[in-house]
Structures are given as structure tokens and as C-alpha cells.
XYZ file of C-alpha atoms in Angstrom:
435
model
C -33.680 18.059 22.777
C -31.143 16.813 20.708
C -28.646 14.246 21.881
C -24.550 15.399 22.897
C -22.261 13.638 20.025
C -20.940 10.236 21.704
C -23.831 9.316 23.185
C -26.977 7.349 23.567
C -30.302 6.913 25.515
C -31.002 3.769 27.471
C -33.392 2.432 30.442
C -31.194 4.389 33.057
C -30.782 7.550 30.896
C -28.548 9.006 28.613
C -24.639 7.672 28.940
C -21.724 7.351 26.727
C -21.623 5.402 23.109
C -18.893 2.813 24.962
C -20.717 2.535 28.453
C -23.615 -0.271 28.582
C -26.528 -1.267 30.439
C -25.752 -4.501 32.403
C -27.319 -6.461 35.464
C -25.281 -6.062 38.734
C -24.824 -10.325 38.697
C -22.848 -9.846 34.593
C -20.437 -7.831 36.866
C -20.359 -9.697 39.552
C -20.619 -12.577 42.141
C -23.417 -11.619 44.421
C -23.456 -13.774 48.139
C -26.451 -12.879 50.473
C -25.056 -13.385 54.258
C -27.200 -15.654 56.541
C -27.068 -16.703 60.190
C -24.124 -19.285 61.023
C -24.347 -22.120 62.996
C -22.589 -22.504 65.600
C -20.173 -25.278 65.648
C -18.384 -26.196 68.487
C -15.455 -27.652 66.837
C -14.553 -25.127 64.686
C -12.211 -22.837 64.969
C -13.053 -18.963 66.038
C -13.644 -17.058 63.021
C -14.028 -13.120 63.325
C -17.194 -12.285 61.477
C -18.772 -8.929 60.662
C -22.725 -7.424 61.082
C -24.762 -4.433 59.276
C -23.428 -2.018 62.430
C -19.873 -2.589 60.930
C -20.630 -1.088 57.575
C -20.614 2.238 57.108
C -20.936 4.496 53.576
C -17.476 3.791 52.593
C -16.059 3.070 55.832
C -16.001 -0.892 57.725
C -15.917 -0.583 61.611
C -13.342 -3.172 62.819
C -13.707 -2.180 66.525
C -16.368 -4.276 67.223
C -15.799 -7.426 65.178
C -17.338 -10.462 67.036
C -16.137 -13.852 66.733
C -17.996 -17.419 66.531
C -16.874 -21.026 66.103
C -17.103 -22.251 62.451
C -16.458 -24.640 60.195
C -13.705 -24.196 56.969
C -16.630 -25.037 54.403
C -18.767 -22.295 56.313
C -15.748 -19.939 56.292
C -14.817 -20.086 52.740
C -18.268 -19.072 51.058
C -18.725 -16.547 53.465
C -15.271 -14.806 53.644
C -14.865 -11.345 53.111
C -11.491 -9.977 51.163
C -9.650 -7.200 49.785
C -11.598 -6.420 46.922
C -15.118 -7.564 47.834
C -17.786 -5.093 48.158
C -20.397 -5.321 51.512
C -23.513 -3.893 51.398
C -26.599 -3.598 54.233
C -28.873 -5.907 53.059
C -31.452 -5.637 55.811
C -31.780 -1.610 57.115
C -33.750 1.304 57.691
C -35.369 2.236 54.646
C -33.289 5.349 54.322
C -29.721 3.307 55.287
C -30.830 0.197 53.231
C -27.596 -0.462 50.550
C -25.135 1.393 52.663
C -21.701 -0.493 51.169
C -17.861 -0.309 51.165
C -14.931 -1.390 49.525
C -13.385 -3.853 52.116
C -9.525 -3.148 50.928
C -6.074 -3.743 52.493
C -6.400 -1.587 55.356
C -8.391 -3.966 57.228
C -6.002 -6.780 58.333
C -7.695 -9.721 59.565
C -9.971 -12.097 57.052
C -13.235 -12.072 58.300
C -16.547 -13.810 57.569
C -20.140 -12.228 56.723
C -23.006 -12.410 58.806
C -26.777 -12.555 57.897
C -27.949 -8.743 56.598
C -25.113 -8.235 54.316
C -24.465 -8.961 51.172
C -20.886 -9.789 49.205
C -20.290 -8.192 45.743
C -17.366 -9.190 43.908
C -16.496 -7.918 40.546
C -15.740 -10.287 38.082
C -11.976 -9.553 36.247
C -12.704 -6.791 33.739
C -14.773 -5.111 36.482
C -13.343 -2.557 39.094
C -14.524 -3.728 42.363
C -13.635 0.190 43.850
C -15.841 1.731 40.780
C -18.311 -1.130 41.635
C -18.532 0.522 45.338
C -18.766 3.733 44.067
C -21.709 2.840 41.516
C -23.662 1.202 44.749
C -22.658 4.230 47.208
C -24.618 6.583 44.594
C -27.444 4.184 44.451
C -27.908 4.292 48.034
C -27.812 7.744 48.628
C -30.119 8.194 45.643
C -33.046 6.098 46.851
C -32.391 3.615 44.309
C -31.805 1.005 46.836
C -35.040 2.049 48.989
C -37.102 1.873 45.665
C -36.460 -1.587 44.945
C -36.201 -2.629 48.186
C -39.412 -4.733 50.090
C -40.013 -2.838 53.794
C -41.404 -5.093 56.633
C -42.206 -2.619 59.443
C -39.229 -0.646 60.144
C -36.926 -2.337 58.443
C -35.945 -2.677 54.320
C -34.497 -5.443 53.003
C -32.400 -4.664 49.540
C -32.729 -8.695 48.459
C -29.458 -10.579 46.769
C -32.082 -11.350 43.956
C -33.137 -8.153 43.507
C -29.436 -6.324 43.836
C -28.566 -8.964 41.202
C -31.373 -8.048 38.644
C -30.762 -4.505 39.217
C -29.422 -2.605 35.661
C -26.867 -0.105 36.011
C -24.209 1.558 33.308
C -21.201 1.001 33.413
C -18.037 2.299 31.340
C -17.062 -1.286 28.697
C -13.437 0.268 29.975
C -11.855 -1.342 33.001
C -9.315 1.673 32.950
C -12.209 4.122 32.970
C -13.983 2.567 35.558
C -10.726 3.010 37.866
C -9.763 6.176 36.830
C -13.342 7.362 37.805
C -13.085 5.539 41.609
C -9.632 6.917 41.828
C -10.711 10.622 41.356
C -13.627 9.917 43.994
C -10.985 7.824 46.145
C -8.629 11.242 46.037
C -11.558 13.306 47.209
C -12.697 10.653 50.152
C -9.260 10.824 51.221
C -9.439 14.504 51.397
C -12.409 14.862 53.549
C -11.036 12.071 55.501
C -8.127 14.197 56.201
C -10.453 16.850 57.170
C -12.575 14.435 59.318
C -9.267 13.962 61.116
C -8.534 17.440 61.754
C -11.865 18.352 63.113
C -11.803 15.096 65.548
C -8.340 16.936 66.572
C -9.257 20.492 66.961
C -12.767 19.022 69.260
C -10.298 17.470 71.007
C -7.790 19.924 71.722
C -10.807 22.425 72.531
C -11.727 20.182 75.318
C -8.503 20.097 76.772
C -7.932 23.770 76.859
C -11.756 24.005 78.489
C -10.813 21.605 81.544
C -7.618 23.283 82.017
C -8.971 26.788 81.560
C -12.623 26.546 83.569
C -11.002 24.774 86.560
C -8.009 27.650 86.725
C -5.854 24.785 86.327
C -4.350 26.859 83.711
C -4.562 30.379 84.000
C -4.191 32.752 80.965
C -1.191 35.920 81.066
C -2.128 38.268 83.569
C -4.253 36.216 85.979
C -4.032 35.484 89.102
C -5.064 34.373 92.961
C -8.012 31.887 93.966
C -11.455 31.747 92.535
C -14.555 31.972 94.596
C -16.951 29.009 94.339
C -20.406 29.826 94.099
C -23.659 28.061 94.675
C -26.211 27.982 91.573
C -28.691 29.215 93.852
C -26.285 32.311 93.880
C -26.068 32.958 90.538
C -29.607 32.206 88.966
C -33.278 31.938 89.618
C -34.870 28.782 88.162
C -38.246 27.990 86.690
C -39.506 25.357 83.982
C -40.992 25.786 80.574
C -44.251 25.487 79.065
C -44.908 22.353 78.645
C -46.399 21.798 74.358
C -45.820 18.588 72.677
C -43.612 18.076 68.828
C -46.721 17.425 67.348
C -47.955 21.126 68.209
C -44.939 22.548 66.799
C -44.823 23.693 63.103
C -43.485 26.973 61.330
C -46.088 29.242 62.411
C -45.815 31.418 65.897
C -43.448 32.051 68.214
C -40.250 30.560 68.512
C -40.172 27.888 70.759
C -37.134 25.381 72.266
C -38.337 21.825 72.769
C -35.831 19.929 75.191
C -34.928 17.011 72.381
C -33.442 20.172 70.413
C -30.855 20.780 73.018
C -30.360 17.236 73.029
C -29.392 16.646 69.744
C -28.001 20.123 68.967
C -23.565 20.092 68.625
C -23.789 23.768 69.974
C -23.850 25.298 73.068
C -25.942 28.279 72.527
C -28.682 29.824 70.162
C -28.983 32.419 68.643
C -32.701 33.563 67.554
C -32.016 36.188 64.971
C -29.478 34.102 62.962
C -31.380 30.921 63.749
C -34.959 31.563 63.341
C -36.104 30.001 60.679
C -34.969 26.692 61.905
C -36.360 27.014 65.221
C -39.809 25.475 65.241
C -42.456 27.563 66.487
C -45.696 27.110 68.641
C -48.816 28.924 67.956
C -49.842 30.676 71.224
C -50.954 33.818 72.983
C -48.140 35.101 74.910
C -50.025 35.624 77.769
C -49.991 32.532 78.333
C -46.866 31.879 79.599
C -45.003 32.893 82.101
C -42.693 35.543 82.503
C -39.947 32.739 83.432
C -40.822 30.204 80.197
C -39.800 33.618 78.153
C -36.305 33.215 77.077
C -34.192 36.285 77.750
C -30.376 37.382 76.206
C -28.199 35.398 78.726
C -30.490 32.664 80.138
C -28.812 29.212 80.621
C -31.521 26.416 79.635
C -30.996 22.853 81.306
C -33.068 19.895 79.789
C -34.430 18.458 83.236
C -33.985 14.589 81.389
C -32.004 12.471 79.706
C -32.239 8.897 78.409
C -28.369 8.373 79.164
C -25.813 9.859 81.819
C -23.965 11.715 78.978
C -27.214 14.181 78.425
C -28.075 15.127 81.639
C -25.920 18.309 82.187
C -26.788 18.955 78.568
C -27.700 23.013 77.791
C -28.256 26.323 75.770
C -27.529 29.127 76.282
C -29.615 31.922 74.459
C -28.093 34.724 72.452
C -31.711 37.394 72.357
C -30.311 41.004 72.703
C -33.792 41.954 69.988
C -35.813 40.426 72.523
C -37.332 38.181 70.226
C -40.262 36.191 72.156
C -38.843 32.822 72.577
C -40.577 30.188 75.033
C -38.691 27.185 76.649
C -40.169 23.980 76.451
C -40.987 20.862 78.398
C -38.679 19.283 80.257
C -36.387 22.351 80.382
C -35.127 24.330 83.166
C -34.652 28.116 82.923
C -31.604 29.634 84.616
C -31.739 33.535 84.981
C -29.243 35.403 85.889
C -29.367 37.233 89.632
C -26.017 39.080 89.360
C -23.765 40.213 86.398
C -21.005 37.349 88.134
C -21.014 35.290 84.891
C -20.598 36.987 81.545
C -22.633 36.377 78.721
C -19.801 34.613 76.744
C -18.360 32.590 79.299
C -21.476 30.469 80.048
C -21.592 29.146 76.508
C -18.646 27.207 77.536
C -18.683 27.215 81.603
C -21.186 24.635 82.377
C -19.166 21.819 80.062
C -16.110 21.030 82.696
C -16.344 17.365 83.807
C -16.810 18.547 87.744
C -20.084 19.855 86.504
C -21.268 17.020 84.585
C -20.650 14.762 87.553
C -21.877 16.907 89.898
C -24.789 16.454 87.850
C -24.829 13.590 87.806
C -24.395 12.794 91.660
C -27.828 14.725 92.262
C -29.827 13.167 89.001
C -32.503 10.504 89.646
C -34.369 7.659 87.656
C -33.443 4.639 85.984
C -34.563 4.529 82.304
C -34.642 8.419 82.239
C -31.878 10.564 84.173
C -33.724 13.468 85.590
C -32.722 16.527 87.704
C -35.110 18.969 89.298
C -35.208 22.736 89.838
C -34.234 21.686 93.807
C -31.071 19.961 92.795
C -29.768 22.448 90.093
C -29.616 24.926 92.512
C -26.794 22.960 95.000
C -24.287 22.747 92.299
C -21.718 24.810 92.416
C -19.273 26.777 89.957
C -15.324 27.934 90.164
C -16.139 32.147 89.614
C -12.913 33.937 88.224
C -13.443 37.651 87.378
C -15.524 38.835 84.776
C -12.263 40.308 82.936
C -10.796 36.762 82.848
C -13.868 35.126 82.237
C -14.302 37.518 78.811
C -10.749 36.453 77.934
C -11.378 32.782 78.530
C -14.088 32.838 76.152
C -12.552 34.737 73.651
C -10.005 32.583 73.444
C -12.788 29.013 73.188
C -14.102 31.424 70.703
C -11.600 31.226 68.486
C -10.835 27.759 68.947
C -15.036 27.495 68.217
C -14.889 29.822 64.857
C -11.765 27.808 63.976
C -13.710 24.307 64.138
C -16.678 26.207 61.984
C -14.167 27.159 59.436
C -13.012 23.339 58.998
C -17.413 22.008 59.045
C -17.647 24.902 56.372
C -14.581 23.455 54.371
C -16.187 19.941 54.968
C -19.625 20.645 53.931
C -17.989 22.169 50.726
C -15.939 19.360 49.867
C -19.109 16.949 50.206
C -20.902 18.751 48.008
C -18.235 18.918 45.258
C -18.242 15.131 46.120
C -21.715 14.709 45.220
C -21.709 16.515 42.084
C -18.543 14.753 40.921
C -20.291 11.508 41.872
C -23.275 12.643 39.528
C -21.122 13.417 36.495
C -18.285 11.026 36.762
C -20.848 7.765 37.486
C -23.131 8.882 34.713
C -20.444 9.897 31.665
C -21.347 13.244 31.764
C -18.036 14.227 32.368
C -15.178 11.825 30.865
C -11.656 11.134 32.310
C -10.550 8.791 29.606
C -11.185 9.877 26.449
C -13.459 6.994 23.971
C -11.217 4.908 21.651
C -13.343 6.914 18.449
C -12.113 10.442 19.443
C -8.560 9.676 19.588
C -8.741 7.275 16.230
């Protein structure tokens, strides 16, 4: 294939005639972190660890602090400018880095696991974080690194010998992180605007689901009913992950409700991500069989904040669909609760304690079929239970609307990453073409 005009092929690939093929340490000063001693008399230093570095983002919160010496401080400080990367991580995570800027106000020192990049003056130290970010998220850091166990450790030798292009152009190189600094900033904002609809939808749920507000129209005292009322209860048929694949039928294993941001599933849209087991039907029971409407409970939790955790299931084709282990199957006795208010109904905080109150265990939070049945549920009307959900609803297909915009914008971040950090597309035009 022949090669574009202006440029060249190297050991990393093909890049622009002014761009060259250097070693991370000709760009930089690379310091690998290690474990400070403590000294008694020195002063209280904050100091940061691999959980404060994110992928372009340093946690603050949860700085610790440690006695130690000026000597110690100085070579390990941290300032605007520098570049931190995990030096010791899961394989995948190994390399994750950020540009520690302004924004963070107090100087801190580096702990053991990290390492300190910091560019050399000719060098952008923001292009420099992008350059790494891309290497991370492109396995280039996992490929070089040397894994012990579970862990991966990137090496200050090896991130040092490591060969990457880079633009000869210091105003390239920061015309290139600026574009990707504009586009961070936007999904950022968006970040921020999803963290405030989430939180604005759980407002309006407490004060709608308890009656504490009540919607136009609505009126007079709710009944409280017992679970028991409502629903019968059985468990699920009990297969392990390792018997799940993509063949059979359609099958909800409790660590999926678990780690699942929704409140319901659907099996039409969602069946080809919902793994299957590879059964007769016959055997399981009638109450394992996931209907339109049924409420499914996971019956434990590793942590307080999962044990009221649930799914409700969205079946009117009848689709087989089999609950799992560790679930509990609520069907519905009476037509009390509609369909579309028990994808939100069961999430007040009165529930999730009363959960709580009647949950058992120490390392594992469990509830039984017994229990489930004493808690008890605020029922308004059906007609101002339909418009209590249709108004979540919108506040739900709202928030979808922003993870939609978000999940674009990522992906227009990814390919601008891959032409802007590799010369395929130019935002300063070489020194030849405007001679």
C-alpha cells in the first residue's frame, strides 16, 4: 500500500515526517514510588496511593497522611504538571495515570505503586498523560508489564524504555491534549448532570412512594399492606455461573441483580444478554418460572446496601425465564400493585431498612421467604400508582437519554484519541506545507 505524502513508517507504525520515535525517559523524569519510613520527627506530609488515581481523574478524598522527613518529601513530591501512573495493578487497570494539575490544592507526596512522570521543557506534560491514558486502555501497559498472581506491575525501568511517537512540536503536542482536554470536560459536564438527575430521581421517589408528596388530584390515607398480602413467595432453581452459557433458556442468576443499575428486565429487548441454562423445563417449578409482573428478591448480600436489592420482570410473550439461586420469587395475589409501579416501589428507604431489621448473617446479609413476607408497603390506588410511575418514568427515560449522550461522546473520545495521538489527523499544520 503506498504511503500518505508527509509521512513515514517506524517501530510503532506509520506517523508524521516531523513526529519521532523516542523512549518515555528522553521525555521525561521517571520516579518509581516506594514505601516511606516513618519518621517520628517529621512533619505530617499528605501522601497519595494507587486507589487515588483514576483514568484522568486523582481522588483527594481519601488522602492519608504520615510523618516524613524534607529530603524524603522533596524526591517524592507530586506537582502541577507531573504525571502519576499505577505502577502495581490489576492486569487490566495496570498504567491507569493522570495529569495532577492546579485543581488539586495541597502538595502531596507519592507512595509505593505509583510512578511520577515529568516532562522535560519542550515536552507537554498534559499530551504526555494523554499518550499514557491511550497506552493503558490499549493493553500496551499490560503487554509489557510482569504479572505476579493477581497483580501487574508496569516497572519504572520498563515505562522508561518504552518507545512511543511523539509530535518534535511542543505546540502540537498541546494543541492535541487541549482538543482531548475540551472533550473530557464535556463528558465531565455530562457526568455531572447524570449524578444530578439520579439524585433528583431519588428525591422525588421518597417523597412520592411515602405520599409525602402527593401528585394533582390525589388524595386521603393509604392502606398499608403486609407482603404476605400482596404476593406468594418461592425460590429459584438453584444452577451454578459455570453452567450458564448462551445456549437454553433464559435464566437470572442472583449476582445479575446485584450488579445490574436497573430495576427491571425485560426478556424480549434483553435476551441476548441474559445468560441461559440448558435444561428441560420440566424441571422446574412452576414458581422458579418467571412471569410478566413478578418481583425477584436476591435472598443475600455481601453488604447491607444489597439486601433489598430486586427485578422486576417485564414477560408479556411469556418467554420461559427461570430465577436463580439465591433469589426469591414474588407473585402477585391481587391486581393491588400495578405493573409499573413496582419497578420503582420497593426502593423507598422504609423498605430497605425494614429489610434490613429482619436480615441475618454476618459476612453475608440474608433474608428468607419467612421474613419477606412481614414487610409491609404504603398501597395508594392503582390510578395514582400508574401516574407515579409515569412520572419516575420520565425522569428514568430522561437519565437514558443523558447515558446515551455519554456513551456517544466516549466513543467520539476514543476515536479522536486514535487519530489525534497517532498523526492521522493533524491540528497544526507541518512547517513543509506552509513553506
Amino acid at each position: 500500500m503506498e504511503m500518505r505524502p508527509g509521512y513515514k513508517e517506524t517501530e510503532v507504525g506509520v506517523i508524521p515526517e516531523d513526529w519521532d520515535v523516542f523512549a518515555v525517559r528522553q521525555m521525561g523524569e521517571v520516579v518509581t514510588g516506594k514505601a516511606l519510613a516513618v519518621h517520628a520527627s517529621g512533619k505530617q506530609r499528605p501522601y497519595l496511593r494507587t486507589k487515588n488515581v483514576f483514568d484522568g481523574r486523582i481522588d483527594i478524598e481519601d488522602v492519608l497522611t504520615m510523618p516524613m522527613t524534607d529530603e524524603q518529601f522533596a524526591h517524592f513530591r507530586v506537582r502541577s504538571g507531573d504525571v502519576l501512573l499505577n505502577e502495581g495493578q490489576s492486569i487490566e487497570l495496570v498504567g491507569r495515570c493522570s495529569l495532577y494539575s492546579d485543581e488539586y490544592p495541597e502538595p502531596c507526596a507519592m507512595q509505593n505503586q505509583l510512578l511520577r512522570f515529568r516532562a522535560r521543557d519542550g515536552v507537554s506534560s498534559a499530551f504526555a498523560s494523554y499518550l499514557f491514558r491511550r497506552c493503558q486502555a490499549t493493553g500496551v501497559f499490560a503487554r509489557i508489564a510482569l504479572q505476579t498472581t493477581s497483580i501487574a506491575h508496569l516497572g519504572g525501568s520498563r515505562f522508561e524504555r518504552l518507545r512511543l511517537a511523539w509530535p518534535n512540536s511542543e505546540s502540537e503536542q498541546r494543541a492535541i491534549a487541549e482538543a482531548l482536554s475540551d472533550i473530557d470536560g464535556l463528558l465531565s459536564g455530562l457526568d455531572r448532570l447524570i449524578v444530578k438527575k439520579r439524585d433528583l430521581k431519588q428525591a422525588a421517589m421518597q417523597q412520592l412512594l411515602t405520599g409525602m408528596t402527593r401528585l394533582p388530584g390525589f388524595s386521603g390515607e393509604w392502606p398499608v399492606k403486609k407482603f404476605a398480602e400482596l404476593f406468594n413467595f418461592s425460590g429459584g432453581y438453584s444452577a451454578s455461573r459455570d453452567q450458564l452459557s448462551t445456549v437454553g433458556y433464559c435464566y437470572l442468576h442472583y449476582g445479575d441483580i446485584h450488579t445490574s443499575s436497573k430495576t427491571f428486565v425485560d426478556v424480549k429487548a434483553d435476551y441476548q444478554d441474559i445468560p441461559k441454562l440448558d435444561i428441560a423445563l420440566k424441571r422446574v417449578s412452576s414458581g422458579s418460572l418467571l412471569e410478566d409482573g413478578d418481583v425477584v428478591f436476591v435472598d443475600a448480600s455481601e453488604d447491607d446496601e444489597g439486601a433489598s436489592k430486586h427485578v422486576v420482570v417485564v414477560n408479556a410473550d411469556n418467554i420461559p425465564f427461570i430465577s436463580g439461586l439465591h433469589t426469591i420469587v414474588a407473585k402477585a395475589k391481587t391486581e393491588e400493585l400495578a405493573h409499573s409501579y413496582r419497578r420503582y416501589c420497593f426502593q423507598t428507604q422504609a423498605i430497605r431498612q425494614q429489610f434490613l431489621f429482619y436480615a441475618v448473617g454476618t459476612k453475608v446479609t440474608g433474608i428468607s421467604k419467612t421474613n419477606i413476607a412481614k414487610l409491609t408497603i404504603p398501597v395508594p390506588s392503582v390510578v395514582e400508582q400508574t401516574a407515579i410511575a409515569e412520572v419516575l418514568m420520565d425522569m428514568d427515560a430522561e437519565l437514558a437519554a443523558l447515558e446515551r449522550r455519554r456513551e456517544k461522546t466516549c466513543a467520539l473520545k476514543q476515536a479522536m484519541m486514535q487519530e489525534l495521538l497517532t498523526g492521522k489527523t493533524r491540528l497544526v499544520q507541518p512547517e513543509a506545507a506552509l513553506a
